mmCIF file of C-alpha atoms in Angstrom:
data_model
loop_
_atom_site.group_PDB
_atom_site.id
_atom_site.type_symbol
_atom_site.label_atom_id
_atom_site.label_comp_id
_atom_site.label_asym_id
_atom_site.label_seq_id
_atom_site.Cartn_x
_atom_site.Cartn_y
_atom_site.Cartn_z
ATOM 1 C CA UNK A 49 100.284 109.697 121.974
ATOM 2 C CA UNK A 50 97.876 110.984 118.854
ATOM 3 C CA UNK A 51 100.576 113.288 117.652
ATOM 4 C CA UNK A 52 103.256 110.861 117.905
ATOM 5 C CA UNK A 53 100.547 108.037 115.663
ATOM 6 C CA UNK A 54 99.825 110.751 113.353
ATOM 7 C CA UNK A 55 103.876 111.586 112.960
ATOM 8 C CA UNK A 56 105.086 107.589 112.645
ATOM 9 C CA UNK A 57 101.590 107.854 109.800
ATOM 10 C CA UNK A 58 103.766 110.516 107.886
ATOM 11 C CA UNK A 59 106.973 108.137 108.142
ATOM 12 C CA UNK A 60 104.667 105.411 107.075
ATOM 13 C CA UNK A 61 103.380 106.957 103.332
ATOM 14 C CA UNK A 62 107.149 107.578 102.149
ATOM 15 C CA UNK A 63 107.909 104.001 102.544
ATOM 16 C CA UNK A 64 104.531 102.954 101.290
ATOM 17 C CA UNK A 65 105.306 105.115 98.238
ATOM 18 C CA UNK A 66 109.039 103.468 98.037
ATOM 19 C CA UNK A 67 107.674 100.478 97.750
ATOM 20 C CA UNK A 68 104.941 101.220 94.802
ATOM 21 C CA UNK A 69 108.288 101.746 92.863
ATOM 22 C CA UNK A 70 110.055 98.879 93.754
ATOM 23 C CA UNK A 71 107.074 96.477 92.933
ATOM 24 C CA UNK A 72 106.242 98.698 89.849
ATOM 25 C CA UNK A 73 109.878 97.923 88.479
ATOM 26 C CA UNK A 74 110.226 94.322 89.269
ATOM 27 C CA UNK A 75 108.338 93.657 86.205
ATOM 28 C CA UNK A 76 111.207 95.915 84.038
ATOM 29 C CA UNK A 77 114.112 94.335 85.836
ATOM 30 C CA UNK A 78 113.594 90.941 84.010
ATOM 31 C CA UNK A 79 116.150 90.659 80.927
ATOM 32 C CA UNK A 80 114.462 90.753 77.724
ATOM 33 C CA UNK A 81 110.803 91.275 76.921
ATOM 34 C CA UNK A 82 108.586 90.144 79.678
ATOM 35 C CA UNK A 83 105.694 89.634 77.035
ATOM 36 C CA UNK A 84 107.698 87.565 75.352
ATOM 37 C CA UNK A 85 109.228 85.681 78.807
ATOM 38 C CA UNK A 86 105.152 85.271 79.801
ATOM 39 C CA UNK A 87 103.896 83.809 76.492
ATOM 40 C CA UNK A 88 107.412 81.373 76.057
ATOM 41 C CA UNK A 89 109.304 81.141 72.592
ATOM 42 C CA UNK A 90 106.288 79.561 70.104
ATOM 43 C CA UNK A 91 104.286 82.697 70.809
ATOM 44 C CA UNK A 92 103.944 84.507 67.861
ATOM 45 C CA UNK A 93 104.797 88.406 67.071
ATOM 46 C CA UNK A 94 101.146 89.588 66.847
ATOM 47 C CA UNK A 95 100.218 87.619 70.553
ATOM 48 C CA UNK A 96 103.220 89.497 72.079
ATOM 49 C CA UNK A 97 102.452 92.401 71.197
ATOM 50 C CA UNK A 98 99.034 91.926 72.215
ATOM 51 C CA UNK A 99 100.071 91.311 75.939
ATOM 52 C CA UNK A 100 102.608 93.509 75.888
ATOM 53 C CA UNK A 101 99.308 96.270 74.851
ATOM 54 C CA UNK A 102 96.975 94.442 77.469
ATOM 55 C CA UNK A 103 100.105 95.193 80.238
ATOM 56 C CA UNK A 104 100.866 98.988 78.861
ATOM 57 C CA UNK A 105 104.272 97.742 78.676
ATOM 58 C CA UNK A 106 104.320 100.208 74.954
ATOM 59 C CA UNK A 107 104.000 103.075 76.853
ATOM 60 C CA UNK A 108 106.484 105.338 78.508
ATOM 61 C CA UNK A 109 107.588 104.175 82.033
ATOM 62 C CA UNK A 110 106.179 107.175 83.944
ATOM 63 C CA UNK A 111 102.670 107.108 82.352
ATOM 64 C CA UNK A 112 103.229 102.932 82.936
ATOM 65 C CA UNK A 113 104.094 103.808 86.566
ATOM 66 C CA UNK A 114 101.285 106.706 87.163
ATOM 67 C CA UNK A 115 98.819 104.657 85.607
ATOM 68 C CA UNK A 116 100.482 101.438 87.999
ATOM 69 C CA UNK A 117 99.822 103.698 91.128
ATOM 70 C CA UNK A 118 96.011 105.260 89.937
ATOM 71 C CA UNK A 119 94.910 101.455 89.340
ATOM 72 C CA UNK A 120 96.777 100.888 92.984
ATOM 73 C CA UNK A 121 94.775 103.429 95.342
ATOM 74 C CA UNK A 122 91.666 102.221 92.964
ATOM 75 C CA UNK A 123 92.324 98.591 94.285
ATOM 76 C CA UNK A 124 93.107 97.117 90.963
ATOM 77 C CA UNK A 125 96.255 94.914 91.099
ATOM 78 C CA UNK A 126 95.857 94.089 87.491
ATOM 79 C CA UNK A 127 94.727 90.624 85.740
ATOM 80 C CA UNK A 128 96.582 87.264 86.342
ATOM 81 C CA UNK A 129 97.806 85.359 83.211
ATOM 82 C CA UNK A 130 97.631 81.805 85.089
ATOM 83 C CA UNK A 131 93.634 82.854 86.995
ATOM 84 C CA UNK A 132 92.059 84.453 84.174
ATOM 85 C CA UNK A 133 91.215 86.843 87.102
ATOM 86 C CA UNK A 134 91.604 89.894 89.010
ATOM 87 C CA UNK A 135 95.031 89.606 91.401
ATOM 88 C CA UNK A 136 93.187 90.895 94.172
ATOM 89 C CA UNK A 137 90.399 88.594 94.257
ATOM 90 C CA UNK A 138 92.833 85.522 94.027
ATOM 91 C CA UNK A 139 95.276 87.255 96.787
ATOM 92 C CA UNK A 140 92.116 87.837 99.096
ATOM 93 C CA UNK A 141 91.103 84.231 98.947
ATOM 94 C CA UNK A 142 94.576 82.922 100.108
ATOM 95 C CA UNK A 143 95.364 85.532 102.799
ATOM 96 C CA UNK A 144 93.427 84.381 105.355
ATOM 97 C CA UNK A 145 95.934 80.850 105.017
ATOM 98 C CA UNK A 146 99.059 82.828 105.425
ATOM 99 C CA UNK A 147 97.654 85.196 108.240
ATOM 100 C CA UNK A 148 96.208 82.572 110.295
ATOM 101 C CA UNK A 149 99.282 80.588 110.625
ATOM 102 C CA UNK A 150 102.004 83.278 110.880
ATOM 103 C CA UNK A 151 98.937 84.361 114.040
ATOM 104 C CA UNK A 152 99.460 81.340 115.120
ATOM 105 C CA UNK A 153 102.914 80.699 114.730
ATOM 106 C CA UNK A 154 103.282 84.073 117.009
ATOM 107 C CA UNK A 155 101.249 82.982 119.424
ATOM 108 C CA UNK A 156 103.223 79.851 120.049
ATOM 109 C CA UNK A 157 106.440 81.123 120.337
ATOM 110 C CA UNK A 158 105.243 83.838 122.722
ATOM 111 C CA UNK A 159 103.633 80.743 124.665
ATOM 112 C CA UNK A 160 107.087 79.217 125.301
ATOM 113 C CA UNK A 161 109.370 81.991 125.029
ATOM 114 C CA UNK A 162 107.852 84.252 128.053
ATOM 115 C CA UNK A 163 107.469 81.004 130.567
ATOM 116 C CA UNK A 164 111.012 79.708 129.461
ATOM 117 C CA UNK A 165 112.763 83.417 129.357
ATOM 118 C CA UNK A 166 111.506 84.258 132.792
ATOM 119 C CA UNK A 167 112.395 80.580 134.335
ATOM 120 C CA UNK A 168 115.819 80.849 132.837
ATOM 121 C CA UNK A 169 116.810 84.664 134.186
ATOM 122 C CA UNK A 170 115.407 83.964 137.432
ATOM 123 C CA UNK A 171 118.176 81.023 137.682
ATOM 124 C CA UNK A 172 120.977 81.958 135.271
ATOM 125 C CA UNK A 173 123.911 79.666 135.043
ATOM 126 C CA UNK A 174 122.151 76.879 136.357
ATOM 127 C CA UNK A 175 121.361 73.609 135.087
ATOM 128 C CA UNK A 176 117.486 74.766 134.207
ATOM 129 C CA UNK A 177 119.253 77.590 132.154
ATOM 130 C CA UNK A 178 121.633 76.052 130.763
ATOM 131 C CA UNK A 179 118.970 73.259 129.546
ATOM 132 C CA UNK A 180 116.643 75.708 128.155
ATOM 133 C CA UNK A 181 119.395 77.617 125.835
ATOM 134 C CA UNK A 182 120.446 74.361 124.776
ATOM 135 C CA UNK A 183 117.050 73.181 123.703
ATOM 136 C CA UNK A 184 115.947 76.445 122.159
ATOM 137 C CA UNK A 185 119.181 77.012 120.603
ATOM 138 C CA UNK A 186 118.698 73.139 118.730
ATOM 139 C CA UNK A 187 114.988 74.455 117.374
ATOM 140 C CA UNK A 188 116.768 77.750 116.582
ATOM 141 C CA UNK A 189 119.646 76.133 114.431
ATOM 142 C CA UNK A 190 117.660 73.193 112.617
ATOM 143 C CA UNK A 191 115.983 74.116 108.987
ATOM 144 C CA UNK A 192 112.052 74.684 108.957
ATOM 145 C CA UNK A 193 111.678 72.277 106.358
ATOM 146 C CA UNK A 194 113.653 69.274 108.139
ATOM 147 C CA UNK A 195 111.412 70.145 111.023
ATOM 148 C CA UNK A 196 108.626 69.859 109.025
ATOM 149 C CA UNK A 197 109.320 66.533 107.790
ATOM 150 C CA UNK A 198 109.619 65.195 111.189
ATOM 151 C CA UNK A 199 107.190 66.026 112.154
ATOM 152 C CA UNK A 200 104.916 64.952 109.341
ATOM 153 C CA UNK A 201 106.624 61.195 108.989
ATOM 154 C CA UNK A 202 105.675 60.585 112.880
ATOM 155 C CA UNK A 203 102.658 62.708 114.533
ATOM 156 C CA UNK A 204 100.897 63.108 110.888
ATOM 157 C CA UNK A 205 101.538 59.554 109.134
ATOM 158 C CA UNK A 206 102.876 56.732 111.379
ATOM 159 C CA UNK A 207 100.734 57.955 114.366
ATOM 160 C CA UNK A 208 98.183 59.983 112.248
ATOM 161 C CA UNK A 209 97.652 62.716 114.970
ATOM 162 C CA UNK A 210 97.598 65.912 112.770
ATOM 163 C CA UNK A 211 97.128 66.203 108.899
ATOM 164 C CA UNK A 212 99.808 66.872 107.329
ATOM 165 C CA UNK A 213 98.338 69.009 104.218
ATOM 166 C CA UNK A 214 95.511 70.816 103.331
ATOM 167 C CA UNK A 215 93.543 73.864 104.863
ATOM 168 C CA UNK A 216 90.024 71.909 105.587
ATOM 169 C CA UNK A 217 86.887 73.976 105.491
ATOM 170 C CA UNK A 218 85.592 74.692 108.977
ATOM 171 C CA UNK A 219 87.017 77.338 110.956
ATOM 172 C CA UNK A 220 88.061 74.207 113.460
ATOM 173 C CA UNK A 221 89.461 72.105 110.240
ATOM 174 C CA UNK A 222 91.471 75.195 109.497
ATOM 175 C CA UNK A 223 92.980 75.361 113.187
ATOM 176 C CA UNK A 224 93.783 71.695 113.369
ATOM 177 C CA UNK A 225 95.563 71.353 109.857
ATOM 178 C CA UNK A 226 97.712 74.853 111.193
ATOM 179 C CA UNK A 227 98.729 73.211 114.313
ATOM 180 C CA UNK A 228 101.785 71.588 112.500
ATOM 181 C CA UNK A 229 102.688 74.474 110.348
ATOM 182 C CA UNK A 230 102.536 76.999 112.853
ATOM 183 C CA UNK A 231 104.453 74.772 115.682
ATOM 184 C CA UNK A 232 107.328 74.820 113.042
ATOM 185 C CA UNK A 233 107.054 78.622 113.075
ATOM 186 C CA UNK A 234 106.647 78.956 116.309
ATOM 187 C CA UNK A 235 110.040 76.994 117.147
ATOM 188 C CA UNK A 236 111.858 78.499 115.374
ATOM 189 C CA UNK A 237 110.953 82.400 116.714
ATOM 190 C CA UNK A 238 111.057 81.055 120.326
ATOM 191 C CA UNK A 239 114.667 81.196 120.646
ATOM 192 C CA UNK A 240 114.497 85.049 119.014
ATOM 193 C CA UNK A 241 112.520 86.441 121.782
ATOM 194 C CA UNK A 242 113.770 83.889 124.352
ATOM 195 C CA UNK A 243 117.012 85.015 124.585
ATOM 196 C CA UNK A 244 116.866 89.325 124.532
ATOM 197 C CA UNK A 245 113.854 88.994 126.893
ATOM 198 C CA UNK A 246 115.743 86.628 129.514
ATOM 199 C CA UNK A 247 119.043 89.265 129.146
ATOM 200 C CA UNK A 248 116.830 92.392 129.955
ATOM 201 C CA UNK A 249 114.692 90.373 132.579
ATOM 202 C CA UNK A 250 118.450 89.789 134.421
ATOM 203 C CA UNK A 251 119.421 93.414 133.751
ATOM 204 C CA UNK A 252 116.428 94.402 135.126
ATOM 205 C CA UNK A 253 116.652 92.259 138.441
ATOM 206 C CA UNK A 254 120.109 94.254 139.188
ATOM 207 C CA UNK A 255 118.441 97.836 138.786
ATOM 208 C CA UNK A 256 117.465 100.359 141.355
ATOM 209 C CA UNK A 257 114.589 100.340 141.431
ATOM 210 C CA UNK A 258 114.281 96.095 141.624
ATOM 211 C CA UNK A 259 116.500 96.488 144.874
ATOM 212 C CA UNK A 260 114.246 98.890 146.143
ATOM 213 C CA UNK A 261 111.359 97.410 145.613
ATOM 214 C CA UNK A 262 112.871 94.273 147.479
ATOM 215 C CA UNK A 263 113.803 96.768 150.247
ATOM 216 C CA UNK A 264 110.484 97.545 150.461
ATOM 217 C CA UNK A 265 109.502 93.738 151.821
ATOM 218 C CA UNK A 266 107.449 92.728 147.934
ATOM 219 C CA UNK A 267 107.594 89.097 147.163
ATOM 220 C CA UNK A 268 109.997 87.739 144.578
ATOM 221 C CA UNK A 269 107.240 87.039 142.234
ATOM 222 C CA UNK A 270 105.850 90.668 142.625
ATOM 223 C CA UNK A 271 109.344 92.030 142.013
ATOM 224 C CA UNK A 272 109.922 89.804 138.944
ATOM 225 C CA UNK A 273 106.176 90.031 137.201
ATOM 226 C CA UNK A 274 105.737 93.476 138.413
ATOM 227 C CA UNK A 275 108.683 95.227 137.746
ATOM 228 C CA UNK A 276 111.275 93.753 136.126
ATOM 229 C CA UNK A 277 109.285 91.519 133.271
ATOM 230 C CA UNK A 278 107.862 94.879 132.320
ATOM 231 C CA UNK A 279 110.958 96.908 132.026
ATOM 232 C CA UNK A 280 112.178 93.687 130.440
ATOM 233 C CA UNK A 281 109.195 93.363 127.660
ATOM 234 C CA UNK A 282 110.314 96.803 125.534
ATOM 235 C CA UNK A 283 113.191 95.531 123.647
ATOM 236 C CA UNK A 284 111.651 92.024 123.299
ATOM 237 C CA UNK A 285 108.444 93.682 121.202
ATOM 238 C CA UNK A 286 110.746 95.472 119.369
ATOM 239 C CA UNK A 287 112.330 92.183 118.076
ATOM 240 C CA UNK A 288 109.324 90.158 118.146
ATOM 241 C CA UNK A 289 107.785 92.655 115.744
ATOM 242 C CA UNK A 290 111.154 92.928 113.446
ATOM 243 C CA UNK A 291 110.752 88.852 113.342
ATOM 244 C CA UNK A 292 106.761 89.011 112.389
ATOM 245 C CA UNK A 293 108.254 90.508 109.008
ATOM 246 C CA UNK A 294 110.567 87.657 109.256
ATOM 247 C CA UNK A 295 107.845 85.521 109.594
ATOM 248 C CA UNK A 296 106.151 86.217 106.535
ATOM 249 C CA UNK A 297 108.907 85.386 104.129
ATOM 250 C CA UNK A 298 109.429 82.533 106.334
ATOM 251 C CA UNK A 299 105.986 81.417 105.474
ATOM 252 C CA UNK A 300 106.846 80.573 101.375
ATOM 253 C CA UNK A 301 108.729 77.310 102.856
ATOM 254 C CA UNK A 302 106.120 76.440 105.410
ATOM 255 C CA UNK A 303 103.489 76.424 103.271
ATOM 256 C CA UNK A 304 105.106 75.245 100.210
ATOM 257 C CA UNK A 305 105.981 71.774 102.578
ATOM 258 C CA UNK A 306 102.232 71.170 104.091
ATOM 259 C CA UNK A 307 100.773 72.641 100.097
ATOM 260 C CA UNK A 308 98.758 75.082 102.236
ATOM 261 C CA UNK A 309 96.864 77.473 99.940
ATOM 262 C CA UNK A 310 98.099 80.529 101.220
ATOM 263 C CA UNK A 311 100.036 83.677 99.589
ATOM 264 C CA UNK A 312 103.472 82.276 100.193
ATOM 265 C CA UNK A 313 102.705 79.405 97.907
ATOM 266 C CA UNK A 314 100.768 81.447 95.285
ATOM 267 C CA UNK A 315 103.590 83.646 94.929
ATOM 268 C CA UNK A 316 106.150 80.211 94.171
ATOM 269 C CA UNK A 317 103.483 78.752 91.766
ATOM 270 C CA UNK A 318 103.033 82.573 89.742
ATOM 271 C CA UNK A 319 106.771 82.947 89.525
ATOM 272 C CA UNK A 320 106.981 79.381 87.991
ATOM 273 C CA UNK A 321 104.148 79.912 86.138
ATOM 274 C CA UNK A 322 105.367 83.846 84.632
ATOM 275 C CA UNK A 323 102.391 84.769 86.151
ATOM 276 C CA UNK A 324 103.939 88.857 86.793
ATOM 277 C CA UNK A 325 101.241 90.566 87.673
ATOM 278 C CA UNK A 326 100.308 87.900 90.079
ATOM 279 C CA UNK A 327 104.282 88.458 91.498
ATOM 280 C CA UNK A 328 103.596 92.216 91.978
ATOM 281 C CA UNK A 329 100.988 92.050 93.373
ATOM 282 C CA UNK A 330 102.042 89.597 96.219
ATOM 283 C CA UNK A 331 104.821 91.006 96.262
ATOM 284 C CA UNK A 332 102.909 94.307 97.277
ATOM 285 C CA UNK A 333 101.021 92.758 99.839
ATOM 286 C CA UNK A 334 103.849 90.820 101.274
ATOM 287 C CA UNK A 335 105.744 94.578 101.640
ATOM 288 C CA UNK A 336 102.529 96.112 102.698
ATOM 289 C CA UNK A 337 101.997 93.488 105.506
ATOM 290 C CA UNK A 338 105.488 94.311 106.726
ATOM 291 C CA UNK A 339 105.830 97.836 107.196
ATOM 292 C CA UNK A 340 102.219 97.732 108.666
ATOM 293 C CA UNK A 341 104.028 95.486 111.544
ATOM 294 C CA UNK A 342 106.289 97.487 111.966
ATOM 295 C CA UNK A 343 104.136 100.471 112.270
ATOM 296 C CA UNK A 344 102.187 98.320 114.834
ATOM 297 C CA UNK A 345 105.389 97.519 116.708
ATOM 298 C CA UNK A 346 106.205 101.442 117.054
ATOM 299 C CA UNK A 347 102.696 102.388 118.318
ATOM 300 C CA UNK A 348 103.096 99.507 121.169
ATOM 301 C CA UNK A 349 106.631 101.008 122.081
ATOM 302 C CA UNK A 350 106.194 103.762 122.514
ATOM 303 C CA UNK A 351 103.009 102.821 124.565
ATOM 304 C CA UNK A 352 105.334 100.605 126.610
ATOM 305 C CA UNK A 353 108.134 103.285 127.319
ATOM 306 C CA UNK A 354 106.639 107.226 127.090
ATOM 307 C CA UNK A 355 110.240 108.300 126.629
ATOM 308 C CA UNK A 356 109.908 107.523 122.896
ATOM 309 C CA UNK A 357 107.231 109.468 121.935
ATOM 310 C CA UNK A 358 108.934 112.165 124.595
ATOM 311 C CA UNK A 359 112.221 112.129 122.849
ATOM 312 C CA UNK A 360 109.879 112.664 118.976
#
């Protein structure tokens, strides 16, 4: 198991490195002069050139990039136009938004997709079934942000239930103004893992070693929770951690509907704002978030099912 964390670790820095790049050049893809973009058309010659000094955008690209990547492993994610501020400070103070709902988002759509998934395969073709797909499948197809309306016209202002904006302060404030956010999420990822888990769960069911363990006089709930949901669970992580990534990109709209303070809505306001180096360096954490997931997600695989770290 070490050796096969230490090998997905060397897979890991490649990708890390790939994406130093692609953030580092995001900044040189924009037509024009991006001092001049920031600072708009009254800035004068002397102010540009200023910024475009203060950004090292007058030196060569590879001491621009080296210097990009030294600043990087140093923690320094540059100064933001809009703040006035390092990008780092104002990046750690609205993470713990945008990680605390896509958490929770998660943990909702597990909640409903593991109960519903294993009800459904246990009956397929029935009427239960066929009323689960059909309601999954309606959160599944319906946009996030019409969702989000909804439900902020009738349980946040005619019946005043939930907030419907804001972060609060407390720890508890914070959880109740999520609860919204994160159910919108949450319903939409359901139907992701719903639907691969409740196809292995029946594949599973007409193995071997299901029948066997059958033969061998275990209940039905023993055979299902024992052995099948198990052998069912190691394609459903893999998707539920390819959807996490999903998640996080899902999050600009979420947050951007219930103005929640988090990294999805800085990263809206900074591009409307020319705010680059506040861009890159969301955009950095955004990308470094992801492929941490997905490092996560191959750990627990291959923890699930030996054969993968076997077959490495």
């Amino acid at each position: 198991m070490r050796r096969y964390v230490l090998r997905r670790l060397l897979h890991f820095l490649p990708v890390l490195l790939g994406l130093t790049v692609f953030v580092f050049l995001i900044i040189h893809l924009i037509p024009g002069d991006p001092a001049r973009i920031m600072l708009g058309i009254r800035a004068t010659p002397e102010n540009i050139e200023r910024l475009r000094h203060a950004l090292g955008l007058d030196r060569s690209l590879i001491v621009q990039y080296v210097t990009f990547l030294a600043n990087l492993l140093k923690g320094n994610l540059g100064t933001s136009i809009a703040y006035r501020t390092g990008v780092l400070e104002v990046i750690l103070q609205r993470l713990p938004a945008t990680l605390m709902l896509i958490c929770l988002g998660a943990v909702i759509s597990i909640a409903f997709a593991v109960p519903l998934g294993v009800l459904s395969a246990l009956r397929p073709r029935g009427l239960r079934d066929n009323m689960i797909r059909l309601g999954t499948l309606f959160g599944f197809t319906m946009p996030s942000f019409w969702v989000a309306l909804l439900l902020m016209m009738f349980l946040g202002v005619r019946w005043g239930i939930f907030p419907v904006s804001g972060f609060g302060k407390t720890f508890g404030e914070r959880l109740w103004h999520l609860v919204l956010p994160s159910f919108v999420l949450g319903l939409y990822l359901t139907p992701v893992i719903l639907r691969p888990l409740r196809a292995s769960i029946l594949e599973s069911l007409q193995a071997n070693f299901v029948t066997t363990a059958r033969a061998k006089g275990l209940k039905e709930w023993e055979v299902t929770f024992r052995h099948a949901f198990r052998n069912a669970l190691i394609p459903s992580v893999t998707i539920f951690g390819v959807n996490i990534g999903w998640l996080l990109g899902g999050t600009v709209v979420i947050e951007a509907t219930f103005s929640l303070p988090g990294i999805g809505m800085l990263l809206v306001g900074s591009i409307f704002k020319r705010d680059y180096p506040m861009v890159q360096g969301v955009t950095f954490v955004f990308g470094f978030l992801i492929i941490t997931i997905n490092f996560v997600t191959d750990v627990l695989y291959s923890y699930l099912d030996p054969r993968i770290r076997m077959g490495e």
